[in-house]
């Protein structure tokens, strides 16, 4: 390692020794020993591992000089089974009982199979536990159900992980409309319809 150039590097943008000045401007120091990322003010700080901002700049990795320990980011893997492809999603669950309301969620990287299982579980739970407080009835539970529906499209677009490349998966189970508890949601819907019909017939 050699010492950095004296003076302010921003006042003299073109170093005299560099054959290609653009090779040292973009943060990709290839072979030139001129430190660009450590903000050398005036002191001759040796460009070692402990540069002031924690960037060990000169490591000989052309494309990833700033992160020598991670040559490339790992492929996104499912948080449940480790399979890929996976997307980061957040499914929600809501429960409202009189004035007691709870908000649950499951967030993270999920593959197609596990994401579908989480979606169905949390949505079904919301559809039968979510209606029993006023705010839940008109606000939180409809929002939660629609939110899950939208987010589920992200995992449904993924191809399923290849067999043998993942661990134990979340049981996707049966669709929401085949889970009897989901039909508890018909109670508030019918109740609202009943109120509407009652109001209409009383007016006439
Ligand atoms: Zn999975």
Coordinates of N, CA, C and O in Angstrom, one line a residue, residues 42-194:
X42 N -6.6 15.4 5.3 CA -5.2 15.9 5.1 C -4.2 15.0 5.7 O -3.1 14.9 5.3
X43 N -4.6 14.3 6.7 CA -3.7 13.4 7.4 C -3.4 12.2 6.5 O -4.2 11.7 5.8
X44 N -2.2 11.7 6.5 CA -1.8 10.6 5.7 C -2.3 9.3 6.4 O -1.5 8.5 6.9
X45 N -3.6 9.1 6.3 CA -4.1 7.9 6.9 C -3.8 6.7 6.0 O -4.0 6.7 4.8
X46 N -3.2 5.7 6.6 CA -2.8 4.5 5.7 C -4.1 3.8 5.3 O -5.0 3.6 6.0
X47 N -4.2 3.6 4.0 CA -5.4 2.9 3.5 C -5.5 1.4 3.8 O -5.4 0.6 2.9
X48 N -5.6 1.1 5.1 CA -5.7 -0.2 5.5 C -7.1 -0.7 5.7 O -8.0 0.0 5.2
X49 N -7.3 -1.8 6.4 CA -8.7 -2.3 6.6 C -9.5 -1.3 7.4 O -10.7 -1.2 7.2
X50 N -8.9 -0.5 8.3 CA -9.7 0.3 9.2 C -9.8 1.7 8.6 O -9.5 2.7 9.3
X51 N -10.2 1.9 7.4 CA -10.5 3.2 7.0 C -11.6 3.8 7.8 O -12.5 3.1 8.3
X52 N -11.7 5.1 7.8 CA -12.6 5.8 8.8 C -14.1 5.4 8.6 O -14.8 5.4 9.5
X53 N -14.5 5.0 7.4 CA -15.9 4.7 7.2 C -16.2 3.2 7.0 O -17.2 2.8 6.5
X54 N -15.2 2.5 7.3 CA -15.4 1.1 7.3 C -15.4 0.4 6.0 O -15.9 -0.7 5.8
X55 N -14.9 1.1 5.0 CA -14.9 0.4 3.7 C -13.4 0.0 3.4 O -12.6 0.8 3.0
X56 N -13.2 -1.3 3.5 CA -11.9 -1.8 3.1 C -11.8 -1.8 1.5 O -12.3 -2.7 0.9
X57 N -11.3 -0.7 1.0 CA -11.6 -0.4 -0.4 C -10.7 -1.3 -1.3 O -11.2 -1.8 -2.3
X58 N -9.5 -1.5 -1.0 CA -8.6 -2.1 -2.0 C -8.5 -3.6 -1.6 O -7.7 -4.0 -0.7
X59 N -9.3 -4.4 -2.2 CA -9.2 -5.8 -1.9 C -9.0 -6.7 -3.1 O -9.0 -7.9 -3.1
X60 N -9.0 -6.0 -4.3 CA -8.8 -6.8 -5.5 C -10.0 -7.4 -6.1 O -10.0 -8.2 -7.0
X61 N -11.2 -7.1 -5.5 CA -12.4 -7.5 -6.2 C -12.9 -6.4 -7.1 O -13.3 -5.3 -6.6
X62 N -12.9 -6.6 -8.3 CA -13.2 -5.5 -9.2 C -14.6 -5.0 -9.1 O -14.8 -3.8 -9.0
X63 N -15.5 -5.8 -9.0 CA -16.9 -5.4 -9.0 C -17.5 -5.1 -7.6 O -18.4 -4.3 -7.4
X64 N -16.9 -5.7 -6.6 CA -17.5 -5.5 -5.3 C -16.4 -5.2 -4.3 O -16.2 -5.8 -3.2
X65 N -15.7 -4.1 -4.6 CA -14.5 -3.8 -3.7 C -15.0 -3.3 -2.4 O -14.2 -3.5 -1.4
X66 N -16.2 -2.8 -2.3 CA -16.6 -2.3 -1.0 C -17.1 -3.4 0.0 O -17.1 -3.2 1.2
X67 N -17.4 -4.5 -0.6 CA -18.0 -5.6 0.3 C -17.2 -6.9 -0.1 O -17.8 -7.7 -0.8
X68 N -16.0 -7.0 0.3 CA -15.2 -8.1 -0.1 C -15.7 -9.4 0.5 O -15.5 -10.5 -0.1
X69 N -16.4 -9.4 1.6 CA -16.9 -10.6 2.2 C -18.2 -11.2 1.6 O -18.5 -12.3 1.9
X70 N -18.8 -10.4 0.8 CA -20.1 -10.8 0.2 C -20.0 -10.6 -1.3 O -20.4 -9.6 -1.8
X71 N -19.4 -11.5 -2.0 CA -19.2 -11.3 -3.5 C -20.5 -11.1 -4.2 O -20.6 -10.4 -5.2
X72 N -21.6 -11.8 -3.8 CA -22.9 -11.6 -4.4 C -24.0 -11.9 -3.4 O -23.8 -12.7 -2.5
X73 N -25.1 -11.1 -3.5 CA -26.1 -11.4 -2.5 C -26.7 -12.7 -2.7 O -26.9 -13.2 -3.8
X74 N -27.1 -13.4 -1.6 CA -27.7 -14.7 -1.7 C -29.1 -14.6 -2.3 O -29.8 -13.6 -2.2
X75 N -29.5 -15.7 -3.0 CA -30.8 -15.7 -3.6 C -31.9 -15.7 -2.5 O -31.7 -16.3 -1.4
X76 N -33.0 -15.0 -2.7 CA -34.0 -14.9 -1.7 C -34.6 -16.2 -1.5 O -35.1 -16.9 -2.4
X77 N -34.6 -16.6 -0.2 CA -35.2 -18.0 0.1 C -36.3 -17.8 1.1 O -36.4 -16.9 1.9
X78 N -37.2 -18.8 1.0 CA -38.4 -18.8 1.9 C -38.0 -18.9 3.3 O -37.1 -19.7 3.7
X79 N -38.6 -18.1 4.2 CA -38.3 -18.1 5.6 C -38.8 -19.4 6.3 O -38.3 -19.7 7.4
X80 N -39.7 -20.1 5.7 CA -40.2 -21.3 6.3 C -39.4 -22.6 5.8 O -39.0 -23.4 6.6
X81 N -39.3 -22.7 4.5 CA -38.7 -23.9 4.0 C -37.4 -23.7 3.3 O -36.7 -24.7 2.9
X82 N -36.9 -22.5 3.1 CA -35.6 -22.3 2.5 C -35.7 -22.4 1.0 O -34.6 -22.2 0.3
X83 N -36.8 -22.6 0.4 CA -36.9 -22.8 -1.0 C -36.9 -21.4 -1.7 O -37.2 -20.4 -1.1
X84 N -36.7 -21.4 -3.0 CA -36.7 -20.2 -3.8 C -37.3 -20.5 -5.1 O -37.3 -21.7 -5.6
X85 N -37.9 -19.6 -5.8 CA -38.0 -18.2 -5.5 C -38.9 -17.9 -4.4 O -39.8 -18.6 -4.1
X86 N -38.7 -16.7 -3.8 CA -39.5 -16.2 -2.7 C -39.6 -14.7 -2.8 O -38.8 -14.1 -3.4
X87 N -40.7 -14.2 -2.3 CA -40.9 -12.7 -2.2 C -41.1 -12.3 -0.8 O -41.6 -13.1 0.0
X88 N -40.8 -11.0 -0.5 CA -41.1 -10.5 0.8 C -42.6 -10.0 0.9 O -42.9 -9.1 0.1
X89 N -43.3 -10.6 1.7 CA -44.7 -10.3 1.8 C -45.1 -10.2 3.3 O -44.4 -10.7 4.2
X90 N -46.2 -9.5 3.6 CA -46.8 -9.3 4.9 C -48.2 -9.6 4.9 O -49.0 -8.9 4.3
X91 N -48.6 -10.7 5.5 CA -50.0 -11.1 5.7 C -50.5 -10.6 7.0 O -49.7 -10.7 8.0
X92 N -51.8 -10.3 7.1 CA -52.3 -9.7 8.4 C -53.5 -10.5 8.9 O -54.2 -11.2 8.1
X93 N -53.7 -10.4 10.1 CA -54.9 -11.0 10.8 C -55.4 -10.0 11.7 O -54.7 -9.3 12.4
X94 N -56.7 -10.0 11.8 CA -57.4 -9.1 12.7 C -58.4 -9.8 13.5 O -59.2 -10.6 13.0
X95 N -58.5 -9.4 14.8 CA -59.6 -9.9 15.7 C -60.1 -8.8 16.5 O -59.4 -8.0 17.0
X96 N -61.4 -8.7 16.5 CA -62.1 -7.6 17.3 C -63.2 -8.2 18.1 O -64.1 -8.8 17.5
X97 N -63.1 -8.0 19.4 CA -64.2 -8.5 20.3 C -64.6 -7.3 21.1 O -63.8 -6.9 22.0
X98 N -65.8 -6.8 20.9 CA -66.3 -5.6 21.5 C -65.2 -4.4 21.4 O -65.0 -3.9 20.3
X99 N -64.5 -4.1 22.5 CA -63.5 -3.0 22.4 C -62.1 -3.6 22.3 O -61.2 -2.9 22.2
X100 N -62.0 -4.9 22.4 CA -60.7 -5.5 22.4 C -60.3 -5.9 20.9 O -61.0 -6.7 20.3
X101 N -59.3 -5.3 20.4 CA -58.9 -5.6 19.1 C -57.4 -6.0 19.1 O -56.6 -5.4 19.7
X102 N -57.1 -7.0 18.3 CA -55.7 -7.4 18.2 C -55.3 -7.4 16.7 O -56.2 -7.8 15.8
X103 N -54.1 -7.1 16.4 CA -53.6 -7.1 15.0 C -52.4 -8.0 14.9 O -51.4 -7.8 15.6
X104 N -52.6 -9.0 14.2 CA -51.5 -10.0 14.0 C -51.0 -9.9 12.6 O -51.6 -9.4 11.7
X105 N -49.7 -10.3 12.4 CA -49.2 -10.3 11.1 C -48.1 -11.3 11.0 O -47.4 -11.7 12.0
X106 N -47.8 -11.8 9.8 CA -46.7 -12.7 9.5 C -46.0 -12.1 8.3 O -46.6 -11.9 7.2
X107 N -44.7 -11.7 8.5 CA -44.0 -11.0 7.5 C -42.7 -11.7 7.2 O -42.0 -12.2 8.2
X108 N -42.2 -11.7 6.0 CA -40.9 -12.2 5.6 C -40.9 -12.8 4.2 O -41.9 -12.6 3.5
X109 N -39.8 -13.4 3.9 CA -39.7 -14.0 2.6 C -40.5 -15.3 2.6 O -40.4 -16.2 3.5
X110 N -41.3 -15.5 1.6 CA -42.2 -16.7 1.5 C -42.2 -17.1 0.0 O -42.3 -16.3 -0.9
X111 N -42.2 -18.5 -0.1 CA -42.3 -19.1 -1.4 C -43.8 -19.2 -1.7 O -44.7 -18.8 -1.0
X112 N -44.0 -19.7 -2.9 CA -45.4 -19.9 -3.4 C -46.2 -20.7 -2.4 O -47.4 -20.4 -2.1
X113 N -45.7 -21.9 -2.0 CA -46.4 -22.8 -1.2 C -46.7 -22.3 0.2 O -47.8 -22.3 0.7
X114 N -45.6 -21.9 0.9 CA -45.7 -21.4 2.2 C -46.5 -20.1 2.3 O -47.4 -19.9 3.2
X115 N -46.3 -19.2 1.3 CA -47.1 -18.0 1.3 C -48.6 -18.2 1.2 O -49.4 -17.6 1.9
X116 N -48.9 -19.2 0.4 CA -50.3 -19.5 0.2 C -50.9 -20.1 1.5 O -52.0 -19.7 1.9
X117 N -50.1 -20.9 2.2 CA -50.6 -21.4 3.4 C -50.8 -20.4 4.5 O -51.8 -20.4 5.2
X118 N -49.9 -19.4 4.6 CA -50.0 -18.3 5.6 C -51.2 -17.4 5.2 O -52.0 -17.0 6.1
X119 N -51.3 -17.1 3.9 CA -52.5 -16.3 3.5 C -53.8 -16.9 3.9 O -54.7 -16.3 4.4
X120 N -54.0 -18.2 3.6 CA -55.2 -18.9 3.9 C -55.5 -18.9 5.4 O -56.6 -18.7 5.8
X121 N -54.5 -19.2 6.1 CA -54.7 -19.3 7.6 C -55.1 -18.0 8.2 O -56.1 -17.9 8.9
X122 N -54.3 -17.0 7.9 CA -54.6 -15.7 8.5 C -55.9 -15.0 8.0 O -56.6 -14.4 8.7
X123 N -56.2 -15.3 6.7 CA -57.4 -14.7 6.2 C -58.6 -15.4 6.8 O -59.6 -14.8 7.2
X124 N -58.6 -16.7 6.9 CA -59.7 -17.4 7.5 C -59.9 -17.0 9.0 O -61.0 -16.8 9.4
X125 N -58.8 -16.9 9.7 CA -58.9 -16.4 11.0 C -59.5 -15.1 11.1 O -60.4 -14.8 12.0
X126 N -59.2 -14.2 10.2 CA -59.8 -12.8 10.2 C -61.3 -12.9 9.9 O -62.1 -12.2 10.5
X127 N -61.6 -13.8 9.0 CA -63.0 -13.8 8.5 C -64.0 -14.3 9.6 O -65.2 -14.1 9.5
X128 N -63.5 -15.0 10.6 CA -64.4 -15.4 11.7 C -64.1 -14.8 13.0 O -65.0 -14.7 13.8
X129 N -63.0 -14.2 13.2 CA -62.7 -13.5 14.4 C -62.8 -12.0 14.3 O -62.7 -11.3 15.3
X130 N -62.9 -11.5 13.1 CA -62.7 -10.1 12.8 C -63.9 -9.2 12.9 O -63.7 -8.0 12.7
X131 N -65.0 -9.7 13.2 CA -66.2 -8.8 13.0 C -66.9 -8.3 14.2 O -67.9 -7.6 14.1
X132 N -66.3 -8.6 15.4 CA -67.1 -8.5 16.6 C -66.8 -7.2 17.4 O -67.1 -7.2 18.6
X133 N -66.3 -6.2 16.7 CA -66.3 -4.9 17.3 C -66.6 -3.9 16.2 O -66.4 -4.1 15.0
X134 N -67.1 -2.7 16.6 CA -67.6 -1.8 15.6 C -66.5 -1.3 14.6 O -66.8 -1.3 13.4
X135 N -65.4 -1.0 15.2 CA -64.3 -0.5 14.3 C -63.9 -1.6 13.4 O -63.5 -1.4 12.2
X136 N -63.8 -2.8 13.9 CA -63.4 -4.0 13.1 C -64.3 -4.2 12.0 O -63.9 -4.5 10.8
X137 N -65.6 -4.1 12.3 CA -66.7 -4.5 11.3 C -66.6 -3.6 10.0 O -66.6 -4.1 8.9
X138 N -66.4 -2.3 10.2 CA -66.4 -1.4 9.1 C -65.1 -1.0 8.6 O -65.0 -0.4 7.5
X139 N -64.0 -1.2 9.4 CA -62.7 -0.7 9.0 C -61.7 -1.8 8.9 O -61.2 -2.1 7.8
X140 N -61.3 -2.4 10.0 CA -60.1 -3.1 10.1 C -60.3 -4.5 9.3 O -59.3 -4.9 8.6
X141 N -61.4 -5.1 9.5 CA -61.5 -6.4 8.9 C -61.6 -6.4 7.4 O -61.0 -7.1 6.7
X142 N -62.5 -5.5 6.9 CA -62.4 -5.3 5.4 C -61.1 -5.0 4.9 O -60.6 -5.5 3.8
X143 N -60.4 -4.1 5.5 CA -59.0 -3.7 5.1 C -58.1 -4.9 5.1 O -57.4 -5.2 4.2
X144 N -58.2 -5.7 6.2 CA -57.3 -6.8 6.3 C -57.5 -7.8 5.2 O -56.6 -8.4 4.6
X145 N -58.8 -8.1 5.0 CA -59.1 -9.1 4.0 C -58.7 -8.7 2.6 O -58.1 -9.5 1.8
X146 N -58.9 -7.4 2.3 CA -58.5 -6.9 1.0 C -57.0 -6.9 0.9 O -56.4 -7.3 -0.2
X147 N -56.3 -6.5 1.9 CA -54.9 -6.4 1.9 C -54.3 -7.8 1.7 O -53.4 -8.0 0.8
X148 N -54.8 -8.8 2.4 CA -54.3 -10.2 2.2 C -54.5 -10.7 0.7 O -53.7 -11.3 0.1
X149 N -55.7 -10.3 0.2 CA -56.0 -10.7 -1.1 C -55.0 -10.1 -2.1 O -54.6 -10.8 -3.1
X150 N -54.7 -8.9 -1.9 CA -53.7 -8.2 -2.9 C -52.4 -8.9 -2.7 O -51.7 -9.2 -3.7
X151 N -51.9 -9.0 -1.5 CA -50.6 -9.5 -1.2 C -50.5 -11.0 -1.7 O -49.4 -11.4 -2.2
X152 N -51.5 -11.7 -1.6 CA -51.5 -13.1 -2.0 C -51.2 -13.3 -3.5 O -50.6 -14.3 -4.0
X153 N -51.5 -12.2 -4.3 CA -51.2 -12.3 -5.7 C -49.7 -12.4 -6.0 O -49.3 -12.9 -7.0
X154 N -49.0 -11.8 -5.1 CA -47.5 -11.8 -5.3 C -46.9 -13.2 -5.1 O -46.1 -13.6 -5.9
X155 N -47.4 -13.9 -4.2 CA -46.9 -15.3 -4.0 C -47.5 -16.2 -5.0 O -46.8 -17.2 -5.4
X156 N -48.7 -16.0 -5.4 CA -49.3 -16.9 -6.4 C -48.7 -16.7 -7.8 O -48.8 -17.7 -8.6
X157 N -48.0 -15.6 -8.0 CA -47.3 -15.5 -9.3 C -46.0 -16.3 -9.3 O -45.4 -16.5 -10.4
X158 N -45.5 -16.6 -8.2 CA -44.2 -17.4 -8.1 C -44.4 -18.8 -8.6 O -45.4 -19.4 -8.3
X159 N -43.4 -19.3 -9.2 CA -43.4 -20.8 -9.4 C -43.0 -21.5 -8.1 O -42.3 -20.9 -7.3
X160 N -43.5 -22.7 -7.9 CA -43.3 -23.4 -6.7 C -41.8 -23.8 -6.6 O -41.2 -24.0 -7.7
X161 N -41.2 -23.9 -5.5 CA -39.8 -24.3 -5.4 C -39.7 -25.7 -5.9 O -40.6 -26.6 -5.8
X162 N -38.5 -26.0 -6.5 CA -38.3 -27.3 -7.0 C -38.2 -28.3 -5.9 O -37.7 -28.1 -4.8
X163 N -38.8 -29.5 -6.1 CA -38.8 -30.5 -5.1 C -37.4 -30.9 -4.7 O -36.5 -31.0 -5.6
X164 N -37.2 -31.1 -3.5 CA -35.9 -31.5 -3.0 C -35.0 -30.4 -2.7 O -33.9 -30.6 -2.1
X165 N -35.3 -29.2 -3.0 CA -34.5 -28.0 -2.7 C -34.9 -27.3 -1.5 O -34.4 -26.2 -1.2
X166 N -35.9 -27.7 -0.8 CA -36.4 -27.0 0.3 C -36.7 -28.0 1.5 O -36.8 -29.2 1.3
X167 N -37.0 -27.4 2.6 CA -37.3 -28.2 3.8 C -38.8 -28.3 4.0 O -39.6 -28.2 3.1
X168 N -39.2 -28.5 5.3 CA -40.6 -28.6 5.6 C -41.3 -27.4 5.3 O -41.0 -26.3 5.6
X169 N -42.4 -27.5 4.5 CA -43.2 -26.4 4.1 C -44.4 -26.2 4.9 O -44.9 -27.2 5.5
X170 N -44.9 -25.0 4.9 CA -46.2 -24.7 5.5 C -47.3 -25.4 4.7 O -47.3 -25.4 3.4
X171 N -48.2 -26.1 5.4 CA -49.3 -26.8 4.7 C -50.2 -25.8 4.0 O -50.8 -25.0 4.7
X172 N -50.3 -25.8 2.7 CA -51.2 -24.8 2.1 C -52.7 -25.1 2.4 O -53.5 -24.2 2.4
X173 N -53.0 -26.3 2.7 CA -54.4 -26.6 3.1 C -55.3 -26.4 1.9 O -54.9 -26.4 0.7
X174 N -56.6 -26.2 2.3 CA -57.6 -26.0 1.2 C -57.8 -24.5 1.1 O -57.5 -23.7 2.0
X175 N -58.4 -24.1 0.0 CA -58.7 -22.6 -0.2 C -59.6 -22.1 0.9 O -60.3 -22.8 1.6
X176 N -59.6 -20.8 1.0 CA -60.4 -20.1 2.1 C -61.9 -20.4 1.9 O -62.6 -20.7 2.9
X177 N -62.4 -20.5 0.7 CA -63.8 -20.7 0.5 C -64.2 -22.1 0.8 O -65.4 -22.4 0.8
X178 N -63.2 -23.0 1.1 CA -63.6 -24.3 1.5 C -63.4 -24.5 3.0 O -63.4 -25.7 3.5
X179 N -63.1 -23.5 3.7 CA -63.0 -23.6 5.2 C -64.2 -23.1 5.8 O -64.6 -21.9 5.7
X180 N -64.9 -23.9 6.6 CA -66.2 -23.5 7.1 C -66.2 -22.2 8.0 O -67.1 -21.4 7.9
X181 N -65.1 -22.0 8.7 CA -65.0 -20.9 9.6 C -65.0 -19.6 8.8 O -65.5 -18.5 9.3
X182 N -64.6 -19.6 7.5 CA -64.6 -18.4 6.8 C -66.0 -17.9 6.6 O -66.3 -16.7 6.4
X183 N -67.0 -18.8 6.6 CA -68.4 -18.4 6.4 C -69.0 -17.7 7.6 O -70.2 -17.2 7.5
X184 N -68.3 -17.6 8.7 CA -68.8 -16.7 9.8 C -68.9 -15.3 9.3 O -69.7 -14.5 9.7
X185 N -68.1 -15.0 8.3 CA -68.2 -13.6 7.7 C -69.5 -13.3 7.1 O -69.9 -12.2 6.9
X186 N -70.3 -14.3 6.8 CA -71.6 -14.1 6.3 C -72.5 -13.4 7.3 O -73.5 -12.8 7.0
X187 N -72.3 -13.7 8.6 CA -73.1 -13.1 9.6 C -73.2 -11.6 9.6 O -74.3 -11.0 9.5
X188 N -72.1 -10.9 9.6 CA -72.2 -9.5 9.6 C -72.7 -9.0 8.2 O -73.4 -8.0 8.1
X189 N -72.4 -9.7 7.2 CA -72.9 -9.3 5.8 C -74.4 -9.4 5.8 O -75.1 -8.5 5.4
X190 N -74.9 -10.5 6.3 CA -76.4 -10.7 6.3 C -77.0 -9.7 7.3 O -78.1 -9.2 7.0
X191 N -76.3 -9.4 8.4 CA -76.8 -8.4 9.3 C -77.0 -7.0 8.7 O -78.0 -6.3 8.8
X192 N -75.9 -6.6 7.9 CA -76.0 -5.3 7.3 C -77.1 -5.3 6.2 O -77.9 -4.4 6.1
X193 N -77.2 -6.4 5.5 CA -78.3 -6.5 4.5 C -79.7 -6.4 5.2 O -80.6 -5.8 4.7
X194 N -79.8 -7.1 6.3 CA -81.0 -7.0 7.1 C -81.4 -5.6 7.5 O -82.5 -5.2 7.4

